[in-house]
CSV table of N, CA, C and O in Angstrom, one decimal:
chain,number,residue,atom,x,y,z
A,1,UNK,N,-129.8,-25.2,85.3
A,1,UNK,CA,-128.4,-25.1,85.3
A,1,UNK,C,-127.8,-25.7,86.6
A,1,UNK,O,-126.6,-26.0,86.5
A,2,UNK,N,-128.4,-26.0,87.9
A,2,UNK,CA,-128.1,-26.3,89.2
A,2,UNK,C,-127.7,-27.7,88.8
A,2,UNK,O,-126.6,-28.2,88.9
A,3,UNK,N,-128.6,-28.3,88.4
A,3,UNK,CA,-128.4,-29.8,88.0
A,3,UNK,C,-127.0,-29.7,87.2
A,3,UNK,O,-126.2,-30.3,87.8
A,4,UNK,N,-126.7,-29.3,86.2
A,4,UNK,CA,-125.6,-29.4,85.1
A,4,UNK,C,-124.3,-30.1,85.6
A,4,UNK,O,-123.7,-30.6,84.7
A,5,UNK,N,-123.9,-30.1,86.9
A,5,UNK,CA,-123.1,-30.9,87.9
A,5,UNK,C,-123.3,-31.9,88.8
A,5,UNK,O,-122.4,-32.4,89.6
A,6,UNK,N,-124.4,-32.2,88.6
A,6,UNK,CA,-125.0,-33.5,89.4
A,6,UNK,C,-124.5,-34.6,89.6
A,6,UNK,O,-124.4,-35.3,90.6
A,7,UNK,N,-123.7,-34.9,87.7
A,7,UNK,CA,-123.2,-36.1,87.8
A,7,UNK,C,-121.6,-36.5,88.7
A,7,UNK,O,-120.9,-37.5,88.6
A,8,UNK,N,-121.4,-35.8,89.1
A,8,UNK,CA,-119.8,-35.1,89.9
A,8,UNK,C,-120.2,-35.1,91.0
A,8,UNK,O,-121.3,-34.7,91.6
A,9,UNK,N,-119.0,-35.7,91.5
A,9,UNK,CA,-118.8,-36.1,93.2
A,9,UNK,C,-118.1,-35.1,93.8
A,9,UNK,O,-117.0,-35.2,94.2
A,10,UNK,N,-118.9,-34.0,93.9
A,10,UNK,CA,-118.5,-32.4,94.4
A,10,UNK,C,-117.8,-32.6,96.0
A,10,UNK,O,-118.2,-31.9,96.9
A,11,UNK,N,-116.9,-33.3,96.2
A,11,UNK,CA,-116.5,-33.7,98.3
A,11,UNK,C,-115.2,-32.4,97.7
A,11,UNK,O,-114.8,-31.9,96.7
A,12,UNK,N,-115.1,-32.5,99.4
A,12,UNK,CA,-114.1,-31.2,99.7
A,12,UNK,C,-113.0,-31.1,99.0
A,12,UNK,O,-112.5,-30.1,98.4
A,13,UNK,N,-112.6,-32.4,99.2
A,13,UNK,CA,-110.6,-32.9,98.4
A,13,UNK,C,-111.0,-32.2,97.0
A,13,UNK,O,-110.2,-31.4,96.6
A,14,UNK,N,-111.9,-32.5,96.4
A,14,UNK,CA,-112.0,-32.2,94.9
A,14,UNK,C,-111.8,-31.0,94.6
A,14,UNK,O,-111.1,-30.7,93.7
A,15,UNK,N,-112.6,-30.1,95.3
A,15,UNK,CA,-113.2,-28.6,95.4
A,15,UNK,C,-111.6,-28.1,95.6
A,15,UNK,O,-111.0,-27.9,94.6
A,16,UNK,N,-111.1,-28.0,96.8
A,16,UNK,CA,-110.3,-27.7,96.9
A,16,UNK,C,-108.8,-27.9,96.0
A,16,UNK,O,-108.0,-26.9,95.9
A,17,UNK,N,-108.6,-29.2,95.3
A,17,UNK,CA,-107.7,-29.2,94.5
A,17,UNK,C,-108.1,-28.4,93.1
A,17,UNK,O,-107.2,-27.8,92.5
A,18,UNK,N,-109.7,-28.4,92.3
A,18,UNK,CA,-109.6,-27.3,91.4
A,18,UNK,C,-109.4,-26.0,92.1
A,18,UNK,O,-109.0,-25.2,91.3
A,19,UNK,N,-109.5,-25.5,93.4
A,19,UNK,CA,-109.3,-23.9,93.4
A,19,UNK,C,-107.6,-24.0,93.2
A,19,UNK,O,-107.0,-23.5,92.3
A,20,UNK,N,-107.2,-24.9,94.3
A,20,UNK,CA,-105.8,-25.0,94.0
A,20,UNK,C,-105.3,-24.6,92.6
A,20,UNK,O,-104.3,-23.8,92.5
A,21,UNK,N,-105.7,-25.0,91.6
A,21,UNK,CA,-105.1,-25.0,90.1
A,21,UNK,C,-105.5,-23.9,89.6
A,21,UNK,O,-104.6,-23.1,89.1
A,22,UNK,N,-106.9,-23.5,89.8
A,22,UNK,CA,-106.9,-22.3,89.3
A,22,UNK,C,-105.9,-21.1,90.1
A,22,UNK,O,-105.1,-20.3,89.5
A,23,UNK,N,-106.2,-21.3,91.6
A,23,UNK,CA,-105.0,-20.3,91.9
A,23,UNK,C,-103.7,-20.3,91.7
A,23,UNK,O,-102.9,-19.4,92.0
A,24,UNK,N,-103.2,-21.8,91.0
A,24,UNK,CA,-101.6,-21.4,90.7
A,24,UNK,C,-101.6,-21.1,89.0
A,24,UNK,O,-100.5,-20.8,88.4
A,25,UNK,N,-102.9,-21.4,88.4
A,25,UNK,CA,-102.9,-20.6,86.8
A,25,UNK,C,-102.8,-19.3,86.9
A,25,UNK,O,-102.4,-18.6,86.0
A,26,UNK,N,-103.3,-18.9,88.2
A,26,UNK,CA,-103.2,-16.7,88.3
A,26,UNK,C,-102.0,-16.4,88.6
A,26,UNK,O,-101.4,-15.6,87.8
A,27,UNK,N,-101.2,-16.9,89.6
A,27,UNK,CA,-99.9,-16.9,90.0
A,27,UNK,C,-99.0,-17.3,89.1
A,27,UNK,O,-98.0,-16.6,89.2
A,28,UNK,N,-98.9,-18.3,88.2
A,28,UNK,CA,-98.2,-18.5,87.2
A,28,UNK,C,-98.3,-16.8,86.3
A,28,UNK,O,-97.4,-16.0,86.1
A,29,UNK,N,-99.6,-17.0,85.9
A,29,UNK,CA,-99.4,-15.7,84.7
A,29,UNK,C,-99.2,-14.3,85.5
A,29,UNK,O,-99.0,-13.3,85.0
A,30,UNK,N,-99.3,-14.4,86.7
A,30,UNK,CA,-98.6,-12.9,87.0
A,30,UNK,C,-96.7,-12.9,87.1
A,30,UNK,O,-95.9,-12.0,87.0
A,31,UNK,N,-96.4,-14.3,87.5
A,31,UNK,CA,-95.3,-14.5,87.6
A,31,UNK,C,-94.7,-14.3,86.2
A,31,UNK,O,-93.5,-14.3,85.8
A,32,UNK,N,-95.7,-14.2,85.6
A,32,UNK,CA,-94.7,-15.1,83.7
A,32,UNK,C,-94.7,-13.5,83.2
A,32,UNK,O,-94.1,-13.0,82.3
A,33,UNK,N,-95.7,-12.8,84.0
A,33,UNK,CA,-95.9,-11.7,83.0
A,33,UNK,C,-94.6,-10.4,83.4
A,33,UNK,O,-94.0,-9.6,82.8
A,34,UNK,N,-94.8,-10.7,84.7
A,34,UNK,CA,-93.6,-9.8,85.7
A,34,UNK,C,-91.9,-10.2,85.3
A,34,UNK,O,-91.0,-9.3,85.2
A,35,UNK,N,-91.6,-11.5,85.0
A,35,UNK,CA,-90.6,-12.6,85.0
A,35,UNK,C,-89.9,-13.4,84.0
A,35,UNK,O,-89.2,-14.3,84.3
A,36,UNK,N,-90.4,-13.0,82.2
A,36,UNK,CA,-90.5,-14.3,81.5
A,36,UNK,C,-89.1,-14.9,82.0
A,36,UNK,O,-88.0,-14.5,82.4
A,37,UNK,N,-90.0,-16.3,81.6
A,37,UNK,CA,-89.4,-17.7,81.9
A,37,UNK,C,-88.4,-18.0,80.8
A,37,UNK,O,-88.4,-17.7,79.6
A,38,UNK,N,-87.5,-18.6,81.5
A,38,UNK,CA,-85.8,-19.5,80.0
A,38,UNK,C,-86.1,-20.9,80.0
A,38,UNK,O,-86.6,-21.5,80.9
A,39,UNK,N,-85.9,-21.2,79.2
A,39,UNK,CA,-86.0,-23.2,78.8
A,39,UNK,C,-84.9,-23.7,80.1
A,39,UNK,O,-84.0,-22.9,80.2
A,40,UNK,N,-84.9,-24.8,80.9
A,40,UNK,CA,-84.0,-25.6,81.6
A,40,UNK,C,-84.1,-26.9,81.4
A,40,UNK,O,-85.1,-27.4,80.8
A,41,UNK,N,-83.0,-27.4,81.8
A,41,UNK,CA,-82.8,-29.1,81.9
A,41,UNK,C,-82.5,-29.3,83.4
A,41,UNK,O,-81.6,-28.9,84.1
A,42,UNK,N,-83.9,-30.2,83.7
A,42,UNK,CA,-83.7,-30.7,85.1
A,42,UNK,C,-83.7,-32.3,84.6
A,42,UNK,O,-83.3,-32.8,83.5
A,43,UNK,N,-84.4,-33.0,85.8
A,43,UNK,CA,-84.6,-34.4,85.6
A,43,UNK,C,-85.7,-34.8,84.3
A,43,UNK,O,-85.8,-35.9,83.8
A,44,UNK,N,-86.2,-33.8,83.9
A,44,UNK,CA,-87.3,-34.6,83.2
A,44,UNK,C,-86.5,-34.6,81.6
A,44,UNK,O,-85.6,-33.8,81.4
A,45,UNK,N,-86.7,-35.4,80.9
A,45,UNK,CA,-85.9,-35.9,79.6
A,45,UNK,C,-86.1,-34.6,79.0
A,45,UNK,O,-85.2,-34.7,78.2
A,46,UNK,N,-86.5,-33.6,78.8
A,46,UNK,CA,-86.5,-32.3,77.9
A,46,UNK,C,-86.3,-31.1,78.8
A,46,UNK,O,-86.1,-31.0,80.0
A,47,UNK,N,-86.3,-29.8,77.5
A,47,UNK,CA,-85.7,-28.5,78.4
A,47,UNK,C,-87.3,-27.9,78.6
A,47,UNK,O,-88.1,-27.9,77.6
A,48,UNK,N,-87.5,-27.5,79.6
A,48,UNK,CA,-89.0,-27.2,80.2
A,48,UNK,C,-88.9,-25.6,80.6
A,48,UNK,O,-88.1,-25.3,81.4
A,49,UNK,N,-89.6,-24.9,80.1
A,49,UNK,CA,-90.0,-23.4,81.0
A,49,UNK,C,-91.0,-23.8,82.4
A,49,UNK,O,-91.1,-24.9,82.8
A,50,UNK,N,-91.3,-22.9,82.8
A,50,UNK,CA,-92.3,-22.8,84.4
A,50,UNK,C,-93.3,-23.2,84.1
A,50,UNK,O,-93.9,-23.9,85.0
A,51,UNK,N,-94.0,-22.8,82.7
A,51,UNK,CA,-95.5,-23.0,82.5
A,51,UNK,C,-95.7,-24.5,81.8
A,51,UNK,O,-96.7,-25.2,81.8
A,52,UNK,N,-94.1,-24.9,81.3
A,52,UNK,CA,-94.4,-26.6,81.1
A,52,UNK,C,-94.2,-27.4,82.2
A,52,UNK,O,-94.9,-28.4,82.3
A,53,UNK,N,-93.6,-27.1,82.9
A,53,UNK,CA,-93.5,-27.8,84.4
A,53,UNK,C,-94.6,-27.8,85.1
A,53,UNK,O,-95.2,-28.8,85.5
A,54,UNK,N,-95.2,-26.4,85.3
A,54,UNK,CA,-96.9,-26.6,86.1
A,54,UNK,C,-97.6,-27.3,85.2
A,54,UNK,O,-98.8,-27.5,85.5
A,55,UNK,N,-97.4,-27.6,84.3
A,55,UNK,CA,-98.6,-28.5,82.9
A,55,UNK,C,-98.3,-29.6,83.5
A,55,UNK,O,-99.1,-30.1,84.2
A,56,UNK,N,-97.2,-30.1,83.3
A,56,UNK,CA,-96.3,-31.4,83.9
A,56,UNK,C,-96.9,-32.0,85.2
A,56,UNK,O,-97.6,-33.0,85.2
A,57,UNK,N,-96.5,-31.2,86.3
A,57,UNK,CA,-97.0,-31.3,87.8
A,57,UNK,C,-98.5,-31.6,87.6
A,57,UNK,O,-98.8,-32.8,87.8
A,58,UNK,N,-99.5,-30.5,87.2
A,58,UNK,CA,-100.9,-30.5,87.5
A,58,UNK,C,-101.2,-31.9,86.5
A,58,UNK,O,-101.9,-32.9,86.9
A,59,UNK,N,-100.6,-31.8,85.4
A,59,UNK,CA,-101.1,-33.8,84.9
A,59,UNK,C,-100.7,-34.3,85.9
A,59,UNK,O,-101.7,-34.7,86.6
A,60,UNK,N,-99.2,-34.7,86.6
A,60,UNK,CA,-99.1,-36.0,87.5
A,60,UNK,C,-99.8,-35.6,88.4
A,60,UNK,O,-100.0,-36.7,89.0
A,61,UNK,N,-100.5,-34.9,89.1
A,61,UNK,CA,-100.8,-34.5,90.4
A,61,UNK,C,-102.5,-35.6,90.3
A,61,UNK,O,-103.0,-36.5,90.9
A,62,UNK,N,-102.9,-34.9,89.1
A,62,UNK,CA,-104.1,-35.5,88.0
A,62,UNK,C,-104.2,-36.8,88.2
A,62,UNK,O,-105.1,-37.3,88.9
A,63,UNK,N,-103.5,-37.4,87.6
A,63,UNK,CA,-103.1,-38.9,87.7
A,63,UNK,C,-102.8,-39.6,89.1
A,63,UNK,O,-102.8,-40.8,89.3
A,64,UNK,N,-102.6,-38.9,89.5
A,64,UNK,CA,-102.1,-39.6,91.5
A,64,UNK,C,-103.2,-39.7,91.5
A,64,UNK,O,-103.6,-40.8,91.2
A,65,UNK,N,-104.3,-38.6,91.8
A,65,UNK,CA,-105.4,-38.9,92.2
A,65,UNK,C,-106.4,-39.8,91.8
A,65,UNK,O,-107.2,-40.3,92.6
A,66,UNK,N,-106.3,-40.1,90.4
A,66,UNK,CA,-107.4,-40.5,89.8
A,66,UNK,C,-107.0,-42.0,90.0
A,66,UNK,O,-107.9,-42.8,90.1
A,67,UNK,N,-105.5,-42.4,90.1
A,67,UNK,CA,-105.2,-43.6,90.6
A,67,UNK,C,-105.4,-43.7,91.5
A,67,UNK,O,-105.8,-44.9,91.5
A,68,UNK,N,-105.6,-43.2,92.9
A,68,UNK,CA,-105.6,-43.5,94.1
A,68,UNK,C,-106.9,-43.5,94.2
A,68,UNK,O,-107.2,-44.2,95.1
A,69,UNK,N,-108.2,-42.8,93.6
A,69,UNK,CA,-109.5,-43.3,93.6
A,69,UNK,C,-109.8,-44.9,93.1
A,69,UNK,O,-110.4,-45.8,93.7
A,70,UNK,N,-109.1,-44.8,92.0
A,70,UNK,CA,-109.5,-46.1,91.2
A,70,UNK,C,-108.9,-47.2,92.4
A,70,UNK,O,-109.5,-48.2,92.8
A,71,UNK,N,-107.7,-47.0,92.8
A,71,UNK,CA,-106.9,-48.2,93.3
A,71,UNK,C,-107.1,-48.3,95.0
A,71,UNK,O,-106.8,-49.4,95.5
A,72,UNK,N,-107.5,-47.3,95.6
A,72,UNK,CA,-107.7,-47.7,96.9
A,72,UNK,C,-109.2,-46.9,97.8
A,72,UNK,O,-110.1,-46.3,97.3
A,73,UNK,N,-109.1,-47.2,99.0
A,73,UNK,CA,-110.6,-46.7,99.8
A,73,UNK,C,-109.7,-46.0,100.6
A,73,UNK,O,-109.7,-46.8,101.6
A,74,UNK,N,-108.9,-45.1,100.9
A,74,UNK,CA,-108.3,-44.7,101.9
A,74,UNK,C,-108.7,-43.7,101.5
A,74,UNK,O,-109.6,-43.8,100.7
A,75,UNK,N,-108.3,-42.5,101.9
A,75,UNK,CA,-109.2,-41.1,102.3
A,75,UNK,C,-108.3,-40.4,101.4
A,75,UNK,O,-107.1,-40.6,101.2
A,76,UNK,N,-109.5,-39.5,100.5
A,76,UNK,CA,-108.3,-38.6,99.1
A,76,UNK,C,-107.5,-37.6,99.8
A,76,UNK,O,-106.8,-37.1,99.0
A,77,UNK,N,-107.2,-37.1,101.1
A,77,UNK,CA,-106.8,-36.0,100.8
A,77,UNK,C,-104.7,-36.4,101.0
A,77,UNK,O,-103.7,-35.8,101.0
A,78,UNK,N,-105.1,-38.1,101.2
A,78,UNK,CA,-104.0,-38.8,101.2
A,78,UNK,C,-103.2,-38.0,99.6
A,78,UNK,O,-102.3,-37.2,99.5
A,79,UNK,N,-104.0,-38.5,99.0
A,79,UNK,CA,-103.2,-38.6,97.2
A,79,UNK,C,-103.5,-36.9,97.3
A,79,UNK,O,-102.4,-36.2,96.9
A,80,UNK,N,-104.1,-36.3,97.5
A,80,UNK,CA,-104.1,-34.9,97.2
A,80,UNK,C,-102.5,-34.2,98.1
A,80,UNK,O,-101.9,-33.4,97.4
A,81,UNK,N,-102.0,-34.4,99.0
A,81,UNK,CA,-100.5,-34.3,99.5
A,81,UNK,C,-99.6,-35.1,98.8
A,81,UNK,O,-98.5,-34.8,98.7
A,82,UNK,N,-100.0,-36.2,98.3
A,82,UNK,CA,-99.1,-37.0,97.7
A,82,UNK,C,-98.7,-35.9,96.1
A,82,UNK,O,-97.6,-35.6,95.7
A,83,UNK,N,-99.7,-35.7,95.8
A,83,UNK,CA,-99.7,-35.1,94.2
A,83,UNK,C,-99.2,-33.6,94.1
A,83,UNK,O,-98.6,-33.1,93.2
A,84,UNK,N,-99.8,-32.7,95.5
A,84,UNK,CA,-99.0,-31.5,95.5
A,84,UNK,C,-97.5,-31.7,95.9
A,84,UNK,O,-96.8,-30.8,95.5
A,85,UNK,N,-96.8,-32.7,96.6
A,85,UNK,CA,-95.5,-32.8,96.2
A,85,UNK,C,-95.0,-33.2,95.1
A,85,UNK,O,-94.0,-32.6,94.7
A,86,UNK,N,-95.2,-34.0,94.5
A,86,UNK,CA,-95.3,-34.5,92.9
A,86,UNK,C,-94.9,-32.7,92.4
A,86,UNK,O,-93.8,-32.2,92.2
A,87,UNK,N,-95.8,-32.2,92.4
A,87,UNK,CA,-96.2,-30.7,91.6
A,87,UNK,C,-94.6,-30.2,91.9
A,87,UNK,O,-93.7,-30.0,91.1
A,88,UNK,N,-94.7,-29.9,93.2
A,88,UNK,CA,-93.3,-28.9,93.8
A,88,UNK,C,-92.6,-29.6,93.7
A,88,UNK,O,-91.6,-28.8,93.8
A,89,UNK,N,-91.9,-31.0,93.5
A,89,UNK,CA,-90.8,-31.4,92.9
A,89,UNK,C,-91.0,-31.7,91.3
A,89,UNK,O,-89.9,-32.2,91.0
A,90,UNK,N,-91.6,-31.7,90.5
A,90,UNK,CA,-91.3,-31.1,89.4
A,90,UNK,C,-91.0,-30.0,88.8
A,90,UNK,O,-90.4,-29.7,87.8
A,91,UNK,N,-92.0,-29.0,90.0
A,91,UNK,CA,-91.7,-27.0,89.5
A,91,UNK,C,-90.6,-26.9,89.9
A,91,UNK,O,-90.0,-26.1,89.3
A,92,UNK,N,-89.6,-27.6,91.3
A,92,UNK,CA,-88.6,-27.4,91.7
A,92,UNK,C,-87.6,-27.9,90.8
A,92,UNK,O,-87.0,-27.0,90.2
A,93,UNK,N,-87.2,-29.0,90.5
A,93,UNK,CA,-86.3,-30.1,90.1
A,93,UNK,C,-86.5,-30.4,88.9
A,93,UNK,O,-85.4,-30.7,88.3
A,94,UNK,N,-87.4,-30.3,88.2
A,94,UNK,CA,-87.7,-30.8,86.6
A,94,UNK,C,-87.3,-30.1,85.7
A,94,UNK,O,-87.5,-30.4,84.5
């Protein structure tokens, strides 16, 4: 089972952005459970709850990175700040 992750480039940036997600999946559902959420209209073309917005965010956050692997050699934890603001201006603004 040790092997079962081998093929994965386990470096810190990585690690730390899945804990990141899972700890804002716990914080979402205690928020949602304490709080339910109402539909809004921010910038994004549709009316979004909290838990579509962190869907929203953690895809672009997703995508920054995986672009900024494919498209440059500069150091990830660049795109990992780049993508947690992505996140908080869509949880904020969207």
């Amino acid at each position: 089972m040790a092997n079962a992750f081998s093929w994965m480039s386990w470096t810190l940036p990585v690690a730390v952005f899945f804990i990141c997600v899972a700890l804002m999946l716990v914080g979402m559902t205690v928020w949602e459970i304490r709080s339910p959420t109402t539909e809004r209209k921010g910038f994004l073309p549709m009316r979004t709850t909290r838990g579509d917005r962190l869907f929203i965010g953690l895809l672009s956050a997703a995508y920054i990175n995986l672009a900024w692997v494919g498209l440059t050699d500069l150091d990830q934890w660049y795109a990992a700040a780049i993508g947690f603001v992505a996140l908080l201006l869509i949880m904020r603004k969207g």
